[in-house]
PDB file of C-alpha atoms in Angstrom:
ATOM      1  CA  UNK L 151      28.075 238.486  72.050  1.00 75.00           C
ATOM      2  CA  UNK L 152      28.030 235.468  74.379  1.00 88.00           C
ATOM      3  CA  UNK L 153      30.340 235.701  77.379  1.00 95.00           C
ATOM      4  CA  UNK L 154      33.654 233.845  77.200  1.00 98.00           C
ATOM      5  CA  UNK L 155      33.899 230.735  79.358  1.00 98.00           C
ATOM      6  CA  UNK L 156      36.988 231.033  81.561  1.00 98.00           C
ATOM      7  CA  UNK L 157      38.321 228.173  83.697  1.00 98.00           C
ATOM      8  CA  UNK L 158      40.624 229.383  86.482  1.00 98.00           C
ATOM      9  CA  UNK L 159      42.616 227.258  88.940  1.00 98.00           C
ATOM     10  CA  UNK L 160      43.963 228.126  92.382  1.00 96.00           C
ATOM     11  CA  UNK L 161      41.100 230.451  93.302  1.00 97.00           C
ATOM     12  CA  UNK L 162      41.106 230.000  97.082  1.00 94.00           C
ATOM     13  CA  UNK L 163      43.697 232.769  97.587  1.00 92.00           C
ATOM     14  CA  UNK L 164      46.336 234.981  96.020  1.00 92.00           C
ATOM     15  CA  UNK L 165      46.532 235.555  92.274  1.00 94.00           C
ATOM     16  CA  UNK L 166      43.827 232.998  91.448  1.00 96.00           C
ATOM     17  CA  UNK L 167      41.356 234.583  93.849  1.00 96.00           C
ATOM     18  CA  UNK L 168      42.081 238.060  92.526  1.00 96.00           C
ATOM     19  CA  UNK L 169      41.760 236.908  88.903  1.00 97.00           C
ATOM     20  CA  UNK L 170      38.424 235.206  89.586  1.00 97.00           C
ATOM     21  CA  UNK L 171      37.138 238.348  91.317  1.00 96.00           C
ATOM     22  CA  UNK L 172      38.188 240.636  88.453  1.00 96.00           C
ATOM     23  CA  UNK L 173      36.586 238.378  85.852  1.00 97.00           C
ATOM     24  CA  UNK L 174      33.412 237.928  87.907  1.00 95.00           C
ATOM     25  CA  UNK L 175      33.001 241.651  88.482  1.00 93.00           C
ATOM     26  CA  UNK L 176      33.595 242.706  84.881  1.00 94.00           C
ATOM     27  CA  UNK L 177      31.103 245.569  84.376  1.00 92.00           C
ATOM     28  CA  UNK L 178      30.183 244.353  80.886  1.00 93.00           C
ATOM     29  CA  UNK L 179      29.773 240.749  82.062  1.00 93.00           C
ATOM     30  CA  UNK L 180      32.018 239.482  79.267  1.00 96.00           C
ATOM     31  CA  UNK L 181      33.034 236.368  81.177  1.00 97.00           C
ATOM     32  CA  UNK L 182      31.446 233.280  82.620  1.00 97.00           C
ATOM     33  CA  UNK L 183      33.893 232.144  85.280  1.00 98.00           C
ATOM     34  CA  UNK L 184      34.522 228.593  86.431  1.00 98.00           C
ATOM     35  CA  UNK L 185      36.625 229.163  89.561  1.00 98.00           C
ATOM     36  CA  UNK L 186      38.226 226.050  91.030  1.00 98.00           C
ATOM     37  CA  UNK L 187      39.483 225.324  94.533  1.00 97.00           C
ATOM     38  CA  UNK L 188      41.274 222.235  95.798  1.00 96.00           C
ATOM     39  CA  UNK L 189      38.471 221.620  98.341  1.00 95.00           C
ATOM     40  CA  UNK L 190      35.113 223.264  98.959  1.00 95.00           C
ATOM     41  CA  UNK L 191      36.198 223.887 102.538  1.00 95.00           C
ATOM     42  CA  UNK L 192      38.543 226.538 101.099  1.00 93.00           C
ATOM     43  CA  UNK L 193      35.960 228.524  99.117  1.00 94.00           C
ATOM     44  CA  UNK L 194      34.873 231.048 101.794  1.00 95.00           C
ATOM     45  CA  UNK L 195      37.223 233.856 100.747  1.00 95.00           C
ATOM     46  CA  UNK L 196      36.337 233.336  97.096  1.00 96.00           C
ATOM     47  CA  UNK L 197      32.604 233.442  97.813  1.00 95.00           C
ATOM     48  CA  UNK L 198      33.064 236.714  99.695  1.00 95.00           C
ATOM     49  CA  UNK L 199      35.213 238.167  96.911  1.00 94.00           C
ATOM     50  CA  UNK L 200      32.825 237.522  94.010  1.00 93.00           C
ATOM     51  CA  UNK L 201      29.682 238.381  95.961  1.00 90.00           C
ATOM     52  CA  UNK L 202      26.431 238.392  93.990  1.00 91.00           C
ATOM     53  CA  UNK L 203      28.137 236.861  90.956  1.00 93.00           C
ATOM     54  CA  UNK L 204      27.976 233.392  92.563  1.00 93.00           C
ATOM     55  CA  UNK L 205      25.860 231.003  90.451  1.00 90.00           C
ATOM     56  CA  UNK L 206      25.182 233.810  87.982  1.00 91.00           C
ATOM     57  CA  UNK L 207      28.419 234.590  86.171  1.00 93.00           C
ATOM     58  CA  UNK L 208      30.689 232.646  88.530  1.00 96.00           C
ATOM     59  CA  UNK L 209      30.561 228.978  89.444  1.00 97.00           C
ATOM     60  CA  UNK L 210      32.835 227.329  91.984  1.00 97.00           C
ATOM     61  CA  UNK L 211      34.046 223.790  91.404  1.00 97.00           C
ATOM     62  CA  UNK L 212      36.288 221.518  93.409  1.00 98.00           C
ATOM     63  CA  UNK L 213      39.362 220.309  91.535  1.00 98.00           C
ATOM     64  CA  UNK L 214      42.724 218.971  92.655  1.00 97.00           C
ATOM     65  CA  UNK L 215      44.918 219.301  89.565  1.00 97.00           C
ATOM     66  CA  UNK L 216      47.108 216.423  90.757  1.00 97.00           C
ATOM     67  CA  UNK L 217      44.143 214.052  90.292  1.00 97.00           C
ATOM     68  CA  UNK L 218      43.298 213.077  86.716  1.00 97.00           C
ATOM     69  CA  UNK L 219      39.764 212.092  87.710  1.00 98.00           C
ATOM     70  CA  UNK L 220      39.124 215.618  89.044  1.00 98.00           C
ATOM     71  CA  UNK L 221      40.458 217.184  85.859  1.00 98.00           C
ATOM     72  CA  UNK L 222      38.341 214.937  83.635  1.00 98.00           C
ATOM     73  CA  UNK L 223      35.199 215.529  85.713  1.00 98.00           C
ATOM     74  CA  UNK L 224      35.478 219.322  85.722  1.00 98.00           C
ATOM     75  CA  UNK L 225      36.468 219.749  82.072  1.00 98.00           C
ATOM     76  CA  UNK L 226      33.726 217.401  80.845  1.00 98.00           C
ATOM     77  CA  UNK L 227      31.139 219.098  83.072  1.00 98.00           C
ATOM     78  CA  UNK L 228      32.068 222.591  81.866  1.00 98.00           C
ATOM     79  CA  UNK L 229      31.980 221.569  78.206  1.00 97.00           C
ATOM     80  CA  UNK L 230      28.673 219.723  78.675  1.00 97.00           C
ATOM     81  CA  UNK L 231      27.066 222.646  80.535  1.00 96.00           C
ATOM     82  CA  UNK L 232      28.487 225.612  78.619  1.00 96.00           C
ATOM     83  CA  UNK L 233      29.528 224.050  75.328  1.00 96.00           C
ATOM     84  CA  UNK L 234      33.159 225.154  75.399  1.00 96.00           C
ATOM     85  CA  UNK L 235      36.137 226.498  77.336  1.00 98.00           C
ATOM     86  CA  UNK L 236      37.384 229.687  75.718  1.00 98.00           C
ATOM     87  CA  UNK L 237      40.154 230.563  78.167  1.00 98.00           C
ATOM     88  CA  UNK L 238      42.143 228.445  80.612  1.00 98.00           C
ATOM     89  CA  UNK L 239      43.995 230.315  83.351  1.00 98.00           C
ATOM     90  CA  UNK L 240      46.502 228.110  85.187  1.00 98.00           C
ATOM     91  CA  UNK L 241      47.301 229.675  88.542  1.00 97.00           C
ATOM     92  CA  UNK L 242      47.387 226.823  91.085  1.00 96.00           C
ATOM     93  CA  UNK L 243      50.862 226.354  92.501  1.00 93.00           C
ATOM     94  CA  UNK L 244      52.906 225.615  95.593  1.00 93.00           C
ATOM     95  CA  UNK L 245      56.136 227.099  96.897  1.00 90.00           C
ATOM     96  CA  UNK L 246      59.290 225.231  97.758  1.00 92.00           C
ATOM     97  CA  UNK L 247      62.379 226.551  99.490  1.00 94.00           C
ATOM     98  CA  UNK L 248      65.057 225.086 101.731  1.00 95.00           C
ATOM     99  CA  UNK L 249      68.252 223.074 101.784  1.00 96.00           C
ATOM    100  CA  UNK L 250      68.021 220.892  98.648  1.00 96.00           C
ATOM    101  CA  UNK L 251      69.726 217.796 100.056  1.00 96.00           C
ATOM    102  CA  UNK L 252      67.188 217.670 102.887  1.00 96.00           C
ATOM    103  CA  UNK L 253      64.197 217.593 100.568  1.00 96.00           C
ATOM    104  CA  UNK L 254      62.097 214.437 100.698  1.00 96.00           C
ATOM    105  CA  UNK L 255      60.995 212.564  97.602  1.00 97.00           C
ATOM    106  CA  UNK L 256      57.384 213.275  98.585  1.00 97.00           C
ATOM    107  CA  UNK L 257      58.131 216.992  98.852  1.00 96.00           C
ATOM    108  CA  UNK L 258      59.829 217.101  95.464  1.00 97.00           C
ATOM    109  CA  UNK L 259      56.990 215.122  93.880  1.00 97.00           C
ATOM    110  CA  UNK L 260      54.395 217.508  95.335  1.00 96.00           C
ATOM    111  CA  UNK L 261      56.100 220.577  93.854  1.00 97.00           C
ATOM    112  CA  UNK L 262      56.361 219.038  90.399  1.00 97.00           C
ATOM    113  CA  UNK L 263      52.903 217.440  90.508  1.00 97.00           C
ATOM    114  CA  UNK L 264      51.203 220.770  91.214  1.00 97.00           C
ATOM    115  CA  UNK L 265      53.402 223.316  89.456  1.00 97.00           C
ATOM    116  CA  UNK L 266      54.199 221.334  86.315  1.00 97.00           C
ATOM    117  CA  UNK L 267      52.490 217.975  85.803  1.00 98.00           C
ATOM    118  CA  UNK L 268      49.046 218.972  87.101  1.00 98.00           C
ATOM    119  CA  UNK L 269      49.039 222.164  85.051  1.00 98.00           C
ATOM    120  CA  UNK L 270      50.157 220.250  81.956  1.00 98.00           C
ATOM    121  CA  UNK L 271      47.541 217.519  82.472  1.00 98.00           C
ATOM    122  CA  UNK L 272      44.743 220.094  82.774  1.00 98.00           C
ATOM    123  CA  UNK L 273      45.972 221.846  79.655  1.00 98.00           C
ATOM    124  CA  UNK L 274      45.972 218.565  77.730  1.00 98.00           C
ATOM    125  CA  UNK L 275      42.389 217.903  78.859  1.00 98.00           C
ATOM    126  CA  UNK L 276      41.205 221.289  77.569  1.00 98.00           C
ATOM    127  CA  UNK L 277      43.281 221.267  74.383  1.00 98.00           C
ATOM    128  CA  UNK L 278      41.119 218.926  72.224  1.00 98.00           C
ATOM    129  CA  UNK L 279      38.069 221.157  72.747  1.00 97.00           C
ATOM    130  CA  UNK L 280      40.025 224.257  71.714  1.00 98.00           C
ATOM    131  CA  UNK L 281      41.500 222.461  68.701  1.00 98.00           C
ATOM    132  CA  UNK L 282      38.059 221.346  67.607  1.00 97.00           C
ATOM    133  CA  UNK L 283      36.728 224.891  67.493  1.00 97.00           C
ATOM    134  CA  UNK L 284      40.121 226.268  66.358  1.00 98.00           C
ATOM    135  CA  UNK L 285      40.189 228.964  68.992  1.00 97.00           C
ATOM    136  CA  UNK L 286      41.254 229.507  72.581  1.00 98.00           C
ATOM    137  CA  UNK L 287      43.688 230.979  75.062  1.00 98.00           C
ATOM    138  CA  UNK L 288      45.835 229.230  77.630  1.00 98.00           C
ATOM    139  CA  UNK L 289      47.373 231.537  80.222  1.00 98.00           C
ATOM    140  CA  UNK L 290      49.726 230.243  82.891  1.00 98.00           C
ATOM    141  CA  UNK L 291      51.165 232.051  85.890  1.00 96.00           C
ATOM    142  CA  UNK L 292      54.813 231.076  85.966  1.00 94.00           C
ATOM    143  CA  UNK L 293      57.488 233.158  87.707  1.00 92.00           C
ATOM    144  CA  UNK L 294      60.745 234.952  87.078  1.00 89.00           C
ATOM    145  CA  UNK L 295      62.047 231.699  88.574  1.00 89.00           C
ATOM    146  CA  UNK L 296      60.935 230.120  85.316  1.00 91.00           C
ATOM    147  CA  UNK L 297      63.468 232.277  83.495  1.00 89.00           C
ATOM    148  CA  UNK L 298      66.312 232.444  86.010  1.00 90.00           C
ATOM    149  CA  UNK L 299      67.446 230.274  88.901  1.00 92.00           C
ATOM    150  CA  UNK L 300      66.892 231.167  92.538  1.00 93.00           C
ATOM    151  CA  UNK L 301      69.068 229.989  95.445  1.00 95.00           C
ATOM    152  CA  UNK L 302      67.584 227.437  97.861  1.00 96.00           C
ATOM    153  CA  UNK L 303      64.496 227.122  95.645  1.00 95.00           C
ATOM    154  CA  UNK L 304      65.932 224.561  93.240  1.00 97.00           C
ATOM    155  CA  UNK L 305      62.862 222.336  92.919  1.00 97.00           C
ATOM    156  CA  UNK L 306      60.381 225.204  92.678  1.00 96.00           C
ATOM    157  CA  UNK L 307      62.560 226.806  90.007  1.00 96.00           C
ATOM    158  CA  UNK L 308      62.933 223.521  88.128  1.00 97.00           C
ATOM    159  CA  UNK L 309      59.153 223.054  88.099  1.00 97.00           C
ATOM    160  CA  UNK L 310      58.677 226.517  86.600  1.00 96.00           C
ATOM    161  CA  UNK L 311      61.438 225.926  84.030  1.00 97.00           C
ATOM    162  CA  UNK L 312      59.574 222.734  83.043  1.00 97.00           C
ATOM    163  CA  UNK L 313      56.359 224.701  82.605  1.00 97.00           C
ATOM    164  CA  UNK L 314      58.058 227.301  80.435  1.00 96.00           C
ATOM    165  CA  UNK L 315      59.646 224.654  78.223  1.00 97.00           C
ATOM    166  CA  UNK L 316      56.391 222.763  77.793  1.00 98.00           C
ATOM    167  CA  UNK L 317      54.346 225.791  76.784  1.00 98.00           C
ATOM    168  CA  UNK L 318      57.000 227.272  74.508  1.00 97.00           C
ATOM    169  CA  UNK L 319      57.147 223.940  72.661  1.00 98.00           C
ATOM    170  CA  UNK L 320      53.346 223.583  72.607  1.00 98.00           C
ATOM    171  CA  UNK L 321      52.806 227.063  71.223  1.00 98.00           C
ATOM    172  CA  UNK L 322      54.806 226.178  68.110  1.00 97.00           C
ATOM    173  CA  UNK L 323      52.119 223.679  67.066  1.00 97.00           C
ATOM    174  CA  UNK L 324      48.865 225.093  68.445  1.00 98.00           C
ATOM    175  CA  UNK L 325      49.265 228.465  66.724  1.00 97.00           C
ATOM    176  CA  UNK L 326      48.072 226.596  63.635  1.00 98.00           C
ATOM    177  CA  UNK L 327      44.759 226.055  65.483  1.00 98.00           C
ATOM    178  CA  UNK L 328      44.467 229.757  66.416  1.00 98.00           C
ATOM    179  CA  UNK L 329      45.206 228.895  70.068  1.00 98.00           C
ATOM    180  CA  UNK L 330      47.097 231.581  71.967  1.00 98.00           C
ATOM    181  CA  UNK L 331      49.419 230.835  74.884  1.00 98.00           C
ATOM    182  CA  UNK L 332      50.684 233.350  77.428  1.00 97.00           C
ATOM    183  CA  UNK L 333      53.120 233.042  80.313  1.00 97.00           C
ATOM    184  CA  UNK L 334      52.873 235.542  83.193  1.00 96.00           C
ATOM    185  CA  UNK L 335      56.260 235.757  84.929  1.00 94.00           C
ATOM    186  CA  UNK L 336      55.951 237.916  88.046  1.00 91.00           C
ATOM    187  CA  UNK L 337      58.576 238.736  90.595  1.00 83.00           C
ATOM    188  CA  UNK L 338      57.778 238.070  94.263  1.00 77.00           C
ATOM    189  CA  UNK L 339      54.093 238.843  94.763  1.00 77.00           C
ATOM    190  CA  UNK L 340      52.472 239.541  98.130  1.00 74.00           C
ATOM    191  CA  UNK L 341      50.853 236.166  98.702  1.00 76.00           C
ATOM    192  CA  UNK L 342      50.732 233.588 101.459  1.00 75.00           C
ATOM    193  CA  UNK L 343      53.319 231.556  99.542  1.00 76.00           C
ATOM    194  CA  UNK L 344      55.834 234.394  99.810  1.00 78.00           C
ATOM    195  CA  UNK L 345      55.191 234.849 103.521  1.00 83.00           C
ATOM    196  CA  UNK L 346      55.742 231.136 104.060  1.00 85.00           C
ATOM    197  CA  UNK L 347      58.998 231.162 102.065  1.00 88.00           C
ATOM    198  CA  UNK L 348      60.432 234.112 104.007  1.00 89.00           C
ATOM    199  CA  UNK L 349      59.535 232.488 107.321  1.00 92.00           C
ATOM    200  CA  UNK L 350      61.036 229.167 106.217  1.00 93.00           C
ATOM    201  CA  UNK L 351      64.364 230.725 105.227  1.00 93.00           C
ATOM    202  CA  UNK L 352      64.512 232.677 108.482  1.00 94.00           C
ATOM    203  CA  UNK L 353      64.067 229.490 110.490  1.00 95.00           C
ATOM    204  CA  UNK L 354      66.649 227.560 108.495  1.00 95.00           C
ATOM    205  CA  UNK L 355      69.198 230.364 108.856  1.00 95.00           C
ATOM    206  CA  UNK L 356      69.077 229.752 112.625  1.00 95.00           C
ATOM    207  CA  UNK L 357      69.297 225.967 112.400  1.00 95.00           C
ATOM    208  CA  UNK L 358      72.714 224.997 113.766  1.00 95.00           C
ATOM    209  CA  UNK L 359      72.477 221.507 112.306  1.00 96.00           C
ATOM    210  CA  UNK L 360      73.022 223.180 108.921  1.00 96.00           C
ATOM    211  CA  UNK L 361      76.510 224.027 107.669  1.00 96.00           C
ATOM    212  CA  UNK L 362      77.633 227.542 108.606  1.00 96.00           C
ATOM    213  CA  UNK L 363      78.170 228.495 104.954  1.00 96.00           C
ATOM    214  CA  UNK L 364      74.573 227.625 104.097  1.00 97.00           C
ATOM    215  CA  UNK L 365      73.285 229.400 107.202  1.00 96.00           C
ATOM    216  CA  UNK L 366      75.237 232.536 106.335  1.00 96.00           C
ATOM    217  CA  UNK L 367      73.925 232.491 102.781  1.00 96.00           C
ATOM    218  CA  UNK L 368      70.381 231.913 104.005  1.00 95.00           C
ATOM    219  CA  UNK L 369      70.651 234.900 106.342  1.00 96.00           C
ATOM    220  CA  UNK L 370      71.609 237.051 103.366  1.00 95.00           C
ATOM    221  CA  UNK L 371      68.744 235.589 101.348  1.00 94.00           C
ATOM    222  CA  UNK L 372      66.329 236.292 104.209  1.00 93.00           C
ATOM    223  CA  UNK L 373      67.512 239.922 104.344  1.00 93.00           C
ATOM    224  CA  UNK L 374      67.062 240.202 100.585  1.00 90.00           C
ATOM    225  CA  UNK L 375      63.573 238.695 100.590  1.00 88.00           C
ATOM    226  CA  UNK L 376      62.460 240.699 103.621  1.00 85.00           C
ATOM    227  CA  UNK L 377      63.637 243.985 102.127  1.00 80.00           C
ATOM    228  CA  UNK L 378      62.449 243.278  98.601  1.00 77.00           C
ATOM    229  CA  UNK L 379      59.581 245.452  97.383  1.00 74.00           C
ATOM    230  CA  UNK L 380      57.055 242.777  96.533  1.00 76.00           C
ATOM    231  CA  UNK L 381      54.520 243.227  93.772  1.00 82.00           C
ATOM    232  CA  UNK L 382      50.845 243.606  94.618  1.00 87.00           C
ATOM    233  CA  UNK L 383      48.672 240.712  93.459  1.00 91.00           C
ATOM    234  CA  UNK L 384      46.393 243.194  91.670  1.00 93.00           C
ATOM    235  CA  UNK L 385      49.343 244.368  89.566  1.00 92.00           C
ATOM    236  CA  UNK L 386      49.973 240.820  88.383  1.00 94.00           C
ATOM    237  CA  UNK L 387      46.292 240.363  87.532  1.00 96.00           C
ATOM    238  CA  UNK L 388      46.300 243.707  85.688  1.00 96.00           C
ATOM    239  CA  UNK L 389      48.877 242.255  83.299  1.00 95.00           C
ATOM    240  CA  UNK L 390      46.914 239.018  82.983  1.00 97.00           C
ATOM    241  CA  UNK L 391      43.763 240.946  82.064  1.00 97.00           C
ATOM    242  CA  UNK L 392      45.117 243.748  79.883  1.00 97.00           C
ATOM    243  CA  UNK L 393      47.979 241.923  78.146  1.00 97.00           C
ATOM    244  CA  UNK L 394      46.459 238.455  77.713  1.00 97.00           C
ATOM    245  CA  UNK L 395      42.710 238.082  78.224  1.00 97.00           C
ATOM    246  CA  UNK L 396      41.620 241.381  76.675  1.00 96.00           C
ATOM    247  CA  UNK L 397      44.069 241.209  73.737  1.00 95.00           C
ATOM    248  CA  UNK L 398      43.204 239.323  70.552  1.00 94.00           C
ATOM    249  CA  UNK L 399      46.763 238.354  69.692  1.00 95.00           C
ATOM    250  CA  UNK L 400      48.887 238.473  72.860  1.00 97.00           C
ATOM    251  CA  UNK L 401      52.615 237.817  72.946  1.00 97.00           C
ATOM    252  CA  UNK L 402      53.918 234.677  74.630  1.00 97.00           C
ATOM    253  CA  UNK L 403      55.888 236.000  77.628  1.00 95.00           C
ATOM    254  CA  UNK L 404      55.005 238.778  80.077  1.00 94.00           C
ATOM    255  CA  UNK L 405      57.778 239.500  82.567  1.00 91.00           C
ATOM    256  CA  UNK L 406      56.166 241.377  85.465  1.00 89.00           C
ATOM    257  CA  UNK L 407      59.034 243.198  87.181  1.00 82.00           C
ATOM    258  CA  UNK L 408      60.269 246.756  87.556  1.00 75.00           C
ATOM    259  CA  UNK L 409      61.950 248.392  84.549  1.00 74.00           C
ATOM    260  CA  UNK L 410      65.285 248.361  86.381  1.00 74.00           C
ATOM    261  CA  UNK L 411      65.033 244.661  87.227  1.00 74.00           C
ATOM    262  CA  UNK L 412      63.893 243.836  83.692  1.00 77.00           C
ATOM    263  CA  UNK L 413      66.971 245.510  82.224  1.00 78.00           C
ATOM    264  CA  UNK L 414      69.335 243.762  84.652  1.00 76.00           C
ATOM    265  CA  UNK L 415      67.676 240.410  84.088  1.00 77.00           C
ATOM    266  CA  UNK L 416      67.777 240.877  80.329  1.00 78.00           C
ATOM    267  CA  UNK L 417      71.513 241.455  80.436  1.00 81.00           C
ATOM    268  CA  UNK L 418      72.061 238.396  82.611  1.00 77.00           C
ATOM    269  CA  UNK L 419      69.907 236.090  80.500  1.00 75.00           C
ATOM    270  CA  UNK L 420      71.511 237.368  77.281  1.00 83.00           C
ATOM    271  CA  UNK L 421      74.922 236.200  78.499  1.00 85.00           C
ATOM    272  CA  UNK L 422      75.185 232.775  76.854  1.00 86.00           C
ATOM    273  CA  UNK L 423      77.854 231.629  79.333  1.00 92.00           C
ATOM    274  CA  UNK L 424      75.416 232.005  82.246  1.00 89.00           C
ATOM    275  CA  UNK L 425      78.091 233.674  84.358  1.00 92.00           C
ATOM    276  CA  UNK L 426      76.295 237.023  84.716  1.00 89.00           C
ATOM    277  CA  UNK L 427      73.137 235.312  85.918  1.00 88.00           C
ATOM    278  CA  UNK L 428      75.030 233.195  88.464  1.00 92.00           C
ATOM    279  CA  UNK L 429      76.961 236.235  89.683  1.00 91.00           C
ATOM    280  CA  UNK L 430      73.707 238.166  90.238  1.00 89.00           C
ATOM    281  CA  UNK L 431      72.208 235.269  92.186  1.00 91.00           C
ATOM    282  CA  UNK L 432      75.333 234.768  94.299  1.00 94.00           C
ATOM    283  CA  UNK L 433      75.209 238.446  95.221  1.00 93.00           C
ATOM    284  CA  UNK L 434      71.778 237.851  96.751  1.00 92.00           C
ATOM    285  CA  UNK L 435      73.225 235.269  99.152  1.00 94.00           C
ATOM    286  CA  UNK L 436      76.289 237.375  99.967  1.00 93.00           C
ATOM    287  CA  UNK L 437      78.684 235.184  97.986  1.00 86.00           C
ATOM    288  CA  UNK L 438      80.756 237.249  95.616  1.00 65.00           C
TER     289      UNK L 438
END
């Protein structure tokens, strides 16, 4: 059987890098991996991770998902060279945390352009090819912040909510074309984005130009994030591989959290008033 052609975004670090490595090093060589990075200057860690698979089962391409011309170029090149794209794995994303009223328009645009619009535009570019052959998988790394709000991360959370709404709506129609869609919703994973977010909140909690109430709540949030047992990137990729890529008929959502957190979150989300969810989030920032 011919290997499946897998296009993966965000492969310079974190979950994208780990996913590309796992696919590239598959012992049965079931995958032909197109691993994308925003710039070739950021490919060194990826090259080291996939090793001898470079230019054999793994090919690195430069693609900024906020640029339509990059998306068109890469998708057309992959289809021309390999004949198809069997699986799209949307990983590329940026973090956003801070005092919402201080956010710049450029900062807000960047979060939405990468996390939502860029991912959607790439999906739309791949979709006609999958519809034509009536087969395919689209897997997107979202977040628990795509299911539940998170304090001082309003724009990041909103971008993930947008992604969830888009793909849930899309799945309703593309199932008729035998196209599968999966959302991976991990808790805080040990990535550079998390380290940046923790450092950012720590700095803001000491900024005396910010209202004391916000600073106090940010200190509580910093303590929560610092003490939280983050999930290993490999654990997230395990779910991506075993629950989505290697399964013929995967379910739509995959919440990647501890059993205890999953139960608590389920209770909060099931409350149609939203009060349980808000109460749980306010507890994180020390506001009861």
